[in-house]
Coordinates of C-alpha atoms in Angstrom, one line a residue:
Chain A
M9 CA 137.2 124.7 90.1
T10 CA 136.8 122.6 87.0
M11 CA 133.2 122.6 87.3
A12 CA 131.5 126.1 87.1
P13 CA 127.9 125.6 86.7
A14 CA 126.2 128.0 84.4
K15 CA 124.3 130.6 86.3
A16 CA 120.5 130.3 86.5
A17 CA 120.6 127.4 84.0
P18 CA 117.3 125.7 83.5
P19 CA 117.0 122.3 85.1
P20 CA 119.6 120.2 83.5
V21 CA 117.2 118.5 81.3
S22 CA 119.3 118.4 78.2
T23 CA 122.7 118.1 79.8
S24 CA 121.9 115.3 82.3
P25 CA 120.1 112.2 82.1
S26 CA 116.5 113.4 82.8
Q27 CA 115.1 110.0 82.3
I28 CA 116.8 108.8 85.4
V29 CA 115.1 111.3 87.6
G30 CA 111.8 111.1 86.1
A31 CA 110.1 112.7 83.2
P32 CA 111.0 116.3 82.8
S33 CA 108.4 118.3 84.5
A34 CA 107.5 121.8 83.8
T35 CA 104.6 121.9 86.2
S36 CA 104.3 124.3 89.1
P37 CA 103.0 123.4 92.5
A38 CA 99.5 124.8 91.7
S39 CA 99.0 122.6 88.7
H40 CA 99.7 119.3 90.4
P41 CA 96.5 117.3 90.7
V42 CA 97.2 116.2 94.2
R43 CA 95.0 113.4 95.1
R44 CA 93.3 114.6 98.3
R45 CA 92.5 111.3 99.8
G46 CA 91.5 113.0 103.0
V47 CA 88.4 114.6 101.5
S48 CA 87.2 111.6 99.9
D49 CA 87.8 109.3 102.9
R50 CA 86.0 111.8 105.1
M51 CA 83.0 111.8 102.7
R52 CA 82.9 108.1 102.6
L53 CA 83.1 107.9 106.3
L54 CA 80.2 110.3 106.8
L55 CA 78.1 108.5 104.1
L56 CA 78.9 105.0 105.7
W57 CA 77.9 106.3 109.2
L58 CA 74.8 108.0 107.8
L59 CA 73.8 104.7 106.2
M60 CA 74.2 103.0 109.6
L61 CA 71.7 105.5 111.1
L62 CA 69.1 103.6 109.0
V63 CA 69.8 100.3 110.9
P64 CA 67.2 101.1 113.6
Y65 CA 64.6 101.8 111.1
V66 CA 65.3 98.9 108.7
A67 CA 65.6 96.4 111.5
P68 CA 63.7 97.8 114.5
N69 CA 64.7 94.8 116.5
S70 CA 66.6 95.0 119.7
Y71 CA 68.9 92.0 118.9
V72 CA 70.1 93.6 115.6
I73 CA 70.5 97.0 117.3
S74 CA 72.5 95.6 120.1
L75 CA 74.7 93.9 117.6
G76 CA 75.0 97.3 115.9
N77 CA 76.2 98.9 119.2
L78 CA 78.8 96.1 119.7
F79 CA 79.9 96.5 116.2
L80 CA 80.5 100.2 116.6
I81 CA 82.4 99.7 120.0
N82 CA 84.6 97.1 118.2
V83 CA 85.2 99.6 115.4
I84 CA 86.7 102.0 118.0
L85 CA 88.8 99.1 119.5
I86 CA 90.1 97.8 116.2
A87 CA 90.6 101.2 114.5
S88 CA 92.7 102.4 117.5
L89 CA 94.7 99.2 117.5
N90 CA 95.2 99.6 113.8
L91 CA 96.6 103.1 114.2
L92 CA 99.2 101.9 116.6
M93 CA 99.9 98.6 114.9
G94 CA 99.1 99.1 111.3
Y95 CA 100.5 102.7 110.9
G96 CA 102.8 102.8 113.8
G97 CA 104.3 99.3 113.6
Q98 CA 103.9 98.8 117.4
I99 CA 102.1 95.6 118.3
S100 CA 100.2 95.8 121.5
L101 CA 99.0 92.5 123.1
G102 CA 97.1 94.4 125.8
H103 CA 94.5 96.2 123.9
A104 CA 91.7 94.2 125.5
G105 CA 93.3 95.0 128.8
F106 CA 93.1 98.8 128.2
F107 CA 89.5 98.2 127.0
G108 CA 88.8 96.5 130.4
F109 CA 90.6 99.2 132.3
G110 CA 88.5 101.9 130.8
A111 CA 85.3 99.8 131.4
Y112 CA 86.2 99.2 135.0
V113 CA 87.3 102.7 135.7
S114 CA 84.1 104.2 134.4
G115 CA 81.9 101.4 135.9
I116 CA 83.5 101.6 139.4
L117 CA 83.3 105.4 139.5
D118 CA 79.6 105.0 138.8
V119 CA 78.8 102.0 141.2
K120 CA 81.1 102.9 144.1
L121 CA 81.3 106.8 143.8
G122 CA 78.0 107.6 142.0
I123 CA 80.0 109.6 139.4
M124 CA 77.9 109.9 136.2
P125 CA 78.9 108.1 133.0
W126 CA 79.4 111.4 131.1
I127 CA 82.3 112.2 133.5
G128 CA 83.3 108.5 133.7
L129 CA 84.0 108.3 130.0
P130 CA 86.7 111.0 129.7
T131 CA 88.1 109.9 133.1
A132 CA 88.4 106.4 131.7
A133 CA 90.1 107.7 128.6
V134 CA 92.6 109.8 130.6
L135 CA 93.4 107.1 133.2
T136 CA 93.8 104.4 130.6
G137 CA 96.1 106.7 128.5
L138 CA 98.0 107.3 131.8
S139 CA 98.4 103.6 132.5
A140 CA 99.8 103.3 128.9
L141 CA 102.3 106.1 129.5
I142 CA 103.7 104.4 132.6
I143 CA 104.1 101.1 130.5
G144 CA 105.2 102.8 127.4
I145 CA 108.1 104.8 128.9
P146 CA 110.2 101.9 129.8
A147 CA 109.0 99.5 127.0
L148 CA 109.3 101.9 124.1
R149 CA 112.8 102.9 125.0
L150 CA 114.0 99.6 123.7
R151 CA 113.7 98.6 120.1
G152 CA 112.1 95.4 119.2
H153 CA 109.2 93.5 120.6
Y154 CA 109.3 94.8 124.1
L155 CA 106.1 96.7 123.9
S156 CA 104.3 93.4 122.8
M157 CA 105.7 91.7 125.9
A158 CA 105.1 94.6 128.3
T159 CA 101.5 94.9 127.1
L160 CA 101.0 91.2 127.3
G161 CA 102.2 91.3 130.9
W162 CA 100.0 94.3 131.7
N163 CA 97.0 92.6 130.3
A164 CA 97.7 89.5 132.5
I165 CA 98.1 91.7 135.7
L166 CA 94.9 93.6 134.8
L167 CA 93.0 90.3 134.5
V168 CA 94.2 89.2 138.0
M169 CA 93.1 92.6 139.4
F170 CA 89.7 92.4 137.7
N171 CA 89.2 89.0 139.3
R172 CA 90.8 89.6 142.7
L173 CA 89.9 93.1 143.7
I174 CA 86.4 91.8 144.6
D175 CA 85.4 94.8 146.7
L176 CA 85.9 97.1 143.7
T177 CA 85.3 94.9 140.6
G178 CA 82.9 92.4 141.8
G179 CA 85.4 89.7 141.0
P180 CA 84.6 86.7 138.7
N181 CA 80.8 87.5 139.1
G182 CA 81.4 90.8 137.3
L183 CA 80.6 94.4 138.1
L184 CA 76.9 94.8 138.8
G185 CA 74.6 97.7 139.1
V186 CA 76.3 99.9 136.5
H187 CA 74.0 102.8 135.3
P188 CA 73.4 103.7 131.7
F189 CA 74.2 107.1 130.2
S190 CA 71.3 109.4 130.7
I191 CA 70.3 112.7 129.3
G192 CA 68.2 114.6 132.0
S193 CA 65.8 112.1 133.3
L194 CA 66.0 110.0 130.1
A195 CA 68.1 106.9 130.7
L196 CA 69.8 105.5 127.7
D197 CA 68.8 102.0 128.9
T198 CA 67.6 100.4 125.7
D199 CA 69.6 99.3 122.7
I200 CA 67.7 101.9 120.4
R201 CA 68.4 104.8 122.8
Q202 CA 72.0 103.8 123.1
F203 CA 72.6 103.5 119.4
P204 CA 72.9 107.2 118.6
L205 CA 75.5 107.8 121.4
V206 CA 77.6 104.8 120.3
W207 CA 77.2 105.9 116.7
L208 CA 78.4 109.4 117.5
V209 CA 81.4 108.4 119.6
S210 CA 82.6 105.8 117.0
L211 CA 82.3 108.5 114.2
L212 CA 84.3 111.0 116.2
V213 CA 87.0 108.4 116.9
M214 CA 87.2 107.6 113.2
I215 CA 87.4 111.1 112.3
A216 CA 90.0 111.7 114.9
I217 CA 92.2 108.9 113.4
L218 CA 91.8 110.3 109.9
H219 CA 92.8 113.8 111.0
L220 CA 95.8 112.5 112.9
L221 CA 96.8 110.4 109.8
Q222 CA 96.7 113.4 107.6
S223 CA 98.8 115.7 109.8
R224 CA 102.5 116.1 110.6
V225 CA 102.2 113.8 113.7
G226 CA 100.5 111.1 111.7
R227 CA 103.2 111.3 108.9
A228 CA 105.9 111.1 111.6
L229 CA 104.3 108.0 113.1
R230 CA 104.3 106.3 109.7
A231 CA 107.9 107.5 109.0
V232 CA 109.0 106.0 112.3
A233 CA 107.3 102.7 111.5
T234 CA 108.7 102.6 107.9
N235 CA 112.3 103.6 108.7
E236 CA 113.3 104.7 112.1
I237 CA 116.9 105.6 111.0
G238 CA 115.5 107.9 108.3
A239 CA 112.9 109.4 110.7
D240 CA 115.7 110.3 113.2
A241 CA 117.7 111.9 110.5
V242 CA 114.9 114.4 109.7
G243 CA 114.4 115.4 113.3
I244 CA 111.7 113.1 114.4
D245 CA 111.9 112.0 118.0
S246 CA 110.8 108.4 117.4
F247 CA 110.5 107.5 121.1
R248 CA 108.1 110.4 121.8
T249 CA 106.1 109.7 118.6
K250 CA 105.6 106.1 119.6
L251 CA 104.8 106.8 123.1
L252 CA 102.3 109.6 122.0
F253 CA 100.3 107.2 119.8
F254 CA 100.6 104.4 122.3
V255 CA 98.9 106.6 124.9
L256 CA 96.3 108.0 122.5
T257 CA 95.3 104.7 121.2
A258 CA 95.0 103.3 124.8
G259 CA 92.8 106.2 125.6
M260 CA 90.6 105.4 122.7
A261 CA 90.4 101.8 124.0
G262 CA 89.4 103.3 127.4
I263 CA 86.7 105.2 125.7
A264 CA 85.4 102.0 124.1
G265 CA 85.4 100.4 127.5
S266 CA 83.4 103.1 129.2
L267 CA 80.8 102.9 126.3
Y268 CA 80.8 99.0 126.7
V269 CA 80.2 99.1 130.5
H270 CA 77.3 101.6 130.4
V271 CA 75.8 100.1 127.4
N272 CA 75.7 96.6 128.9
Q273 CA 75.4 97.9 132.5
Y274 CA 77.8 95.1 133.4
A275 CA 81.4 94.0 133.0
S276 CA 83.1 90.8 133.8
P277 CA 86.8 89.9 133.7
E278 CA 86.7 87.2 130.9
T279 CA 85.9 89.9 128.3
F280 CA 89.1 91.6 128.7
G281 CA 91.6 88.7 128.8
V282 CA 94.8 88.2 126.7
N283 CA 92.7 86.0 124.3
G284 CA 90.7 89.1 123.5
S285 CA 93.9 91.2 122.9
I286 CA 95.2 88.4 120.5
L287 CA 91.9 88.3 118.6
L288 CA 92.0 92.1 118.2
V289 CA 95.4 91.9 116.6
V290 CA 94.0 89.2 114.3
M291 CA 91.0 91.4 113.4
V292 CA 93.4 94.3 112.5
A293 CA 95.3 91.9 110.2
L294 CA 92.2 90.3 108.7
G295 CA 90.6 93.7 107.9
G296 CA 93.8 95.2 106.6
S297 CA 96.6 96.4 108.7
G298 CA 97.6 100.0 108.0
T299 CA 94.5 100.7 105.9
Y300 CA 91.9 103.1 107.0
W301 CA 88.9 100.9 106.2
G302 CA 90.3 97.6 107.4
P303 CA 89.2 98.0 110.9
V304 CA 85.6 98.4 109.8
I305 CA 85.8 95.1 108.0
G306 CA 87.7 93.6 111.0
A307 CA 84.9 94.8 113.4
L308 CA 82.3 93.4 111.2
I309 CA 83.9 89.9 111.3
Y310 CA 84.6 90.2 115.0
T311 CA 81.0 91.0 115.8
A312 CA 79.3 88.8 113.3
V313 CA 81.2 85.6 113.4
P314 CA 80.6 84.7 117.1
Q315 CA 76.9 85.3 116.6
L316 CA 76.8 82.8 113.7
L317 CA 78.7 80.2 115.7
L318 CA 77.0 80.6 119.0
D319 CA 76.7 77.0 119.6
Y320 CA 80.2 76.2 118.6
E321 CA 82.4 78.5 120.8
D322 CA 85.6 76.5 120.1
A323 CA 85.1 76.6 116.4
E324 CA 85.2 80.3 116.5
L325 CA 88.8 80.5 117.4
M326 CA 89.7 77.9 114.9
L327 CA 87.8 79.8 112.3
F328 CA 89.5 83.0 113.1
G329 CA 92.9 81.4 113.0
L330 CA 92.3 79.7 109.7
G331 CA 90.7 82.8 108.3
M332 CA 93.8 84.9 109.2
L333 CA 96.1 82.3 107.6
I334 CA 94.1 82.3 104.4
V335 CA 93.9 86.1 104.1
L336 CA 97.6 86.7 105.0
I337 CA 98.6 84.2 102.3
A338 CA 96.1 85.2 99.7
V339 CA 95.8 88.9 100.4
P340 CA 98.6 90.1 102.6
S341 CA 97.2 93.6 102.7
G342 CA 94.0 92.2 104.3
L343 CA 90.4 92.2 103.3
A344 CA 90.4 95.9 102.7
G345 CA 93.1 95.4 100.1
L346 CA 91.1 92.6 98.3
P347 CA 89.6 94.8 95.5
A348 CA 93.0 96.2 94.6
T349 CA 94.5 92.7 94.7
L350 CA 91.7 91.2 92.5
I351 CA 92.1 94.1 90.0
G352 CA 95.9 93.7 90.1
R353 CA 95.6 90.0 89.3
R354 CA 93.1 90.5 86.6
F355 CA 94.5 93.4 84.7
G356 CA 97.9 94.3 86.3
R357 CA 100.1 91.2 86.0
R358 CA 98.9 89.8 82.7
P359 CA 101.8 88.0 81.1
S360 CA 102.9 89.6 77.9
Chain B
M14 CA 138.0 133.8 108.2
S15 CA 134.5 133.5 109.7
E16 CA 133.7 131.1 112.5
A17 CA 133.6 127.5 111.5
L18 CA 130.1 126.0 111.2
L19 CA 131.4 122.5 112.1
K20 CA 134.4 122.1 114.3
V21 CA 136.0 118.7 115.2
D22 CA 138.5 118.6 118.0
S23 CA 140.8 115.7 118.8
L24 CA 138.2 113.2 117.9
N25 CA 139.0 109.6 118.6
C26 CA 136.9 106.4 118.1
Q27 CA 138.1 103.1 119.2
F28 CA 136.4 99.8 118.5
S29 CA 138.0 97.2 120.8
G30 CA 141.5 97.5 119.8
L31 CA 141.0 99.2 116.4
R32 CA 141.4 103.0 116.3
A33 CA 139.1 103.8 113.5
V34 CA 139.6 107.6 114.0
A35 CA 142.6 108.9 115.8
D36 CA 143.1 112.4 117.2
L37 CA 141.4 114.1 114.3
S38 CA 140.7 117.8 114.2
F39 CA 139.4 119.9 111.4
S40 CA 136.7 122.4 110.6
V41 CA 134.1 123.1 107.9
Q42 CA 133.6 126.8 107.0
P43 CA 130.2 128.2 106.2
G44 CA 129.5 128.1 102.5
A45 CA 132.1 125.5 101.8
I46 CA 132.0 122.1 100.1
K47 CA 134.3 119.8 102.1
A48 CA 135.1 116.3 101.1
V49 CA 136.6 113.6 103.2
I50 CA 138.5 111.0 101.2
G51 CA 140.8 108.2 101.9
P52 CA 141.4 104.5 101.0
N53 CA 138.9 101.8 102.3
G54 CA 139.1 101.5 106.0
A55 CA 140.5 105.1 106.5
G56 CA 137.8 106.0 108.9
K57 CA 135.7 108.1 106.6
S58 CA 132.4 106.4 107.5
T59 CA 133.2 106.3 111.2
L60 CA 133.9 110.1 111.1
F61 CA 130.7 110.7 109.3
N62 CA 128.7 108.5 111.7
M63 CA 130.1 110.4 114.7
I64 CA 129.1 113.8 113.1
A65 CA 125.7 112.4 112.2
G66 CA 125.1 110.9 115.7
V67 CA 125.1 107.2 114.7
T68 CA 128.4 106.4 116.5
A69 CA 129.6 107.8 119.8
P70 CA 133.2 109.1 119.8
T71 CA 135.5 107.7 122.5
S72 CA 136.8 111.1 123.1
G73 CA 137.1 114.6 121.6
A74 CA 134.4 117.1 120.8
I75 CA 132.2 118.1 117.9
H76 CA 130.8 121.6 117.7
F77 CA 128.1 122.7 115.3
A78 CA 127.5 126.4 115.1
G79 CA 129.1 126.8 118.6
V80 CA 126.9 124.1 120.2
R81 CA 128.6 120.8 121.4
I82 CA 126.7 118.1 119.5
D83 CA 128.7 114.9 120.1
T84 CA 126.4 113.7 122.9
L85 CA 123.2 114.6 121.3
P86 CA 120.9 112.1 119.7
T87 CA 120.6 112.3 115.9
F88 CA 117.1 114.0 115.9
R89 CA 118.5 116.8 118.2
R90 CA 121.3 117.4 115.7
A91 CA 118.7 117.7 112.9
E92 CA 116.8 120.2 114.9
L93 CA 120.0 122.3 115.0
G94 CA 120.2 122.2 111.3
I95 CA 122.3 119.2 110.2
A96 CA 120.5 117.0 107.5
R97 CA 122.1 113.9 105.9
T98 CA 121.7 111.5 103.2
F99 CA 122.6 107.8 103.5
Q100 CA 125.0 105.7 101.3
N101 CA 122.6 102.7 101.6
L102 CA 119.4 104.8 101.3
Q103 CA 117.0 105.3 104.3
I104 CA 113.9 106.5 102.6
F105 CA 110.3 105.7 103.6
R106 CA 109.6 103.1 101.0
E107 CA 106.0 102.6 101.8
M108 CA 105.1 106.2 101.7
T109 CA 104.7 108.3 98.5
V110 CA 107.4 110.5 97.1
L111 CA 105.5 113.6 98.2
E112 CA 105.0 112.2 101.7
N113 CA 108.7 111.5 102.0
V114 CA 109.5 115.1 101.3
M115 CA 106.7 116.3 103.6
V116 CA 108.2 114.2 106.5
G117 CA 111.4 116.2 105.8
C118 CA 109.4 119.3 106.6
H119 CA 108.6 117.9 110.1
L120 CA 110.9 120.3 112.0
H121 CA 109.2 123.4 110.5
G122 CA 105.7 122.3 111.6
K123 CA 104.0 123.2 114.9
V124 CA 100.8 121.3 114.6
G125 CA 100.5 118.8 117.4
V126 CA 97.8 116.3 118.3
V127 CA 95.2 118.7 119.5
K128 CA 95.4 121.0 116.5
A129 CA 95.4 118.0 114.1
L130 CA 92.3 116.6 115.8
L131 CA 90.5 119.9 115.5
R132 CA 91.6 120.1 111.8
G133 CA 91.5 123.9 112.1
R134 CA 93.2 126.6 109.9
A135 CA 96.6 125.9 111.6
L136 CA 96.5 122.3 110.2
R137 CA 95.3 123.2 106.8
D138 CA 97.9 126.0 106.5
E139 CA 100.7 123.8 107.6
E140 CA 99.7 121.0 105.3
S141 CA 99.5 123.3 102.3
A142 CA 102.9 125.0 103.2
F143 CA 104.4 121.6 103.5
R144 CA 103.0 120.5 100.1
D145 CA 104.2 123.6 98.4
T146 CA 107.7 123.2 99.8
A147 CA 107.8 119.5 98.8
F148 CA 106.6 120.2 95.3
A149 CA 109.1 123.1 94.9
L150 CA 111.9 120.6 95.7
L151 CA 110.4 117.8 93.6
D152 CA 110.1 120.3 90.8
R153 CA 113.6 121.3 91.1
F154 CA 114.9 117.8 90.9
N155 CA 112.4 116.6 88.2
L156 CA 110.6 114.3 90.5
A157 CA 107.3 116.2 90.6
A158 CA 105.7 113.8 88.1
K159 CA 106.3 110.9 90.5
A160 CA 104.9 112.7 93.6
D161 CA 102.1 110.1 94.1
V162 CA 104.3 107.1 93.4
V163 CA 105.3 104.9 96.4
A164 CA 108.9 105.7 97.0
G165 CA 109.8 102.1 97.0
D166 CA 109.0 101.9 93.3
L167 CA 111.5 104.5 92.2
S168 CA 114.8 103.6 90.6
F169 CA 117.9 103.7 92.7
G170 CA 119.0 107.1 91.2
Q171 CA 115.5 108.5 91.8
M172 CA 115.7 107.4 95.4
K173 CA 119.1 109.1 95.9
V174 CA 117.6 112.4 94.6
L175 CA 114.5 111.8 96.7
E176 CA 116.6 111.4 99.9
L177 CA 118.5 114.5 99.1
A178 CA 115.1 116.4 98.6
R179 CA 113.8 115.1 102.0
A180 CA 117.0 116.3 103.7
L181 CA 116.7 119.7 102.1
A182 CA 113.1 120.1 103.1
S183 CA 114.3 120.5 106.6
R184 CA 116.2 123.7 105.5
P185 CA 119.5 122.5 107.0
R186 CA 122.5 124.7 107.5
L187 CA 124.9 121.8 106.9
L188 CA 124.3 118.9 104.6
L189 CA 126.1 115.6 105.2
L190 CA 126.2 113.5 102.1
D191 CA 127.4 109.9 102.6
E192 CA 128.7 108.7 99.2
P193 CA 126.0 110.5 97.1
A194 CA 127.4 109.1 93.9
A195 CA 128.0 105.5 95.1
G196 CA 126.3 102.9 92.9
L197 CA 125.4 105.5 90.2
P198 CA 126.5 105.3 86.6
Q199 CA 128.6 108.3 85.6
A200 CA 125.8 110.3 84.0
E201 CA 123.7 110.1 87.1
A202 CA 126.7 110.9 89.3
E203 CA 127.2 114.0 87.3
H204 CA 123.5 115.0 87.7
I205 CA 124.0 114.7 91.6
S206 CA 127.2 116.6 91.4
Q207 CA 125.3 119.4 89.4
I208 CA 122.6 119.4 92.2
I209 CA 125.3 119.8 94.9
A210 CA 127.2 122.5 93.0
D211 CA 123.8 124.5 92.5
L212 CA 122.9 124.0 96.3
N213 CA 126.3 125.3 97.3
R214 CA 126.0 128.3 95.0
D215 CA 122.8 129.1 96.9
G216 CA 124.8 129.1 100.1
M217 CA 124.5 125.5 101.4
T218 CA 127.4 124.2 103.4
V219 CA 128.3 120.6 102.4
L220 CA 130.4 117.9 104.0
L221 CA 130.7 114.8 101.8
V222 CA 132.3 111.4 101.9
E223 CA 132.9 110.1 98.5
H224 CA 134.9 107.5 96.5
N225 CA 134.2 109.0 93.1
M226 CA 137.4 111.0 92.6
R227 CA 136.2 113.0 89.6
M228 CA 133.2 114.3 91.7
V229 CA 135.4 115.1 94.7
M230 CA 138.1 116.9 92.8
S231 CA 135.6 119.1 90.7
L232 CA 133.1 119.9 93.4
S233 CA 135.2 120.4 96.7
H234 CA 136.7 123.6 97.9
D235 CA 138.5 121.7 100.6
I236 CA 139.6 118.2 100.8
L237 CA 140.5 116.2 104.0
V238 CA 142.5 113.1 103.4
L239 CA 142.5 110.3 105.9
N240 CA 144.5 107.2 106.1
N241 CA 144.2 104.6 108.9
G242 CA 142.0 106.9 110.9
Q243 CA 144.6 109.6 110.8
W244 CA 144.8 113.1 109.2
I245 CA 147.3 113.0 106.4
A246 CA 146.4 116.0 104.4
E247 CA 143.9 118.8 104.0
G248 CA 143.6 121.6 101.4
T249 CA 142.4 122.4 97.9
A250 CA 142.2 119.6 95.2
D251 CA 145.5 120.7 93.8
H252 CA 147.1 120.7 97.1
V253 CA 146.1 117.2 98.0
R254 CA 146.6 115.9 94.5
R255 CA 150.3 116.7 94.8
H256 CA 150.8 115.9 98.4
P257 CA 153.4 113.0 98.6
D258 CA 151.7 111.4 101.6
V259 CA 148.4 111.3 99.7
L260 CA 150.0 109.9 96.5
S261 CA 151.6 107.1 98.4
A262 CA 148.6 106.3 100.6
Y263 CA 145.8 106.7 98.2
L264 CA 146.1 108.4 94.8
G265 CA 149.0 106.3 93.7
E266 CA 147.0 103.3 93.8
T267 CA 143.9 104.6 92.2
E268 CA 145.6 106.3 89.4
H269 CA 147.0 103.1 88.2
A270 CA 143.9 101.3 88.7

């Protein structure tokens, strides 16, 4: 052997081009100031949600609080879709369908079988997840946009079922007679009484997403989305990883559906159409796909804009479409990335 | 002689008329650095891809540590202890340098969805163990200062080192290196060479495909020479350097170049 490396030589700082592999570092693991984004994101989340608790006091008005409930349900929907789409790179065009599936499961169990919403909610989550499993197994085996197409088809089928299975769903007239959640004899049948429940569930879902992202499975998901060949090489089963998150996020949509149906005590098919699924995708992109806070912004827009344009229903879609074009061209990382983009423009890319 | 870690038996790979690899047999002993060389089109990459699980052989068998692997998907081979790097880099460009290496730890974690959701001791212990492993590797390769940098912002040479660190994070028994020096200036190639020699001294078995003759000759214990998909010589650097078939097929051309 011509090359006999010196035994226990220090890192080849002097003999090899250390500038190529970064500044020579004499640091030990303990001394690295690891930016623990997890802790700070969790603190921000708790602070933000605590602030939201003030809403019923600041605006003790049933309209505002009902919007608050809708907003928090939308947060669950958009955040779960963002986990799948933004972090996992898998675009589902059936998220509103899963939302509706959860709503009808929980609602039908209540109306037809008298099963209380507290049991309906987890059942909706599990059954919605199960339906995603059945679609995901064939669709995720194939690379490419098969999941988008399969979910689009599933959403269309669901819509037909919501409309046609009149004995179960009430058909186009909607599912009537859904009961609210209740604690003992206290029915959560007003906006103000529902708010704490929706608040808590949305907080739990946001925490769940954060915990998943900061774990081995969450990193595996991002790795698969970023580079499937690389993920494969380090032993990640990309099919299972994608399937797992597809099922989990569908389950979250099912939870949102159960909340929705018992909060509104009503469900009707048009809420859960393909249109809704597409708008949810738009909201993920608008807020900031693959950012933790993007869905909160997306949910805010999704909830507020239709209220502002109540009289111009058609303008709403146009506005969303236009907004998405502008945001995607000007701030590709979404509105959540706006501060960083502005700072970057101002200070980062100054011509020298 | 101890039992071979990697054993290739009568391997064939045919692409519609073209025999990329023809009836090839060889083995890699534990603790060895084995290089596969040959002129362009010799079948080196095809061979490498069959061992890594990217290309399926037409016939023949590959055994790793006694387990037949040629029908297993890539991630199963990784589970058995085969890690690799790529000639054209397959790093996670949108993730940080630290995260890239932590993904490499994937196989040594146990925390699934439920434990992650509960964020109990199991998750925290695993995260800190992964972080320690990753930093130890980054320190070793002088990349620790870049831990929080997005991997796509590294230089090409740094990415090559990062990919190697990610492969090592899975604590493999066999390291497959696909042209580790390709595209690097001589100084950086020597740095990679040094890293490989150090790893091997610590007991790592390495199989590499490489064009850089200086690197191959200085590093390898054992060299396999292919030409037109066929075995033409195998042995030490001195042996293959003097082998007449090798000279005519390969070295003759490059030495004059």
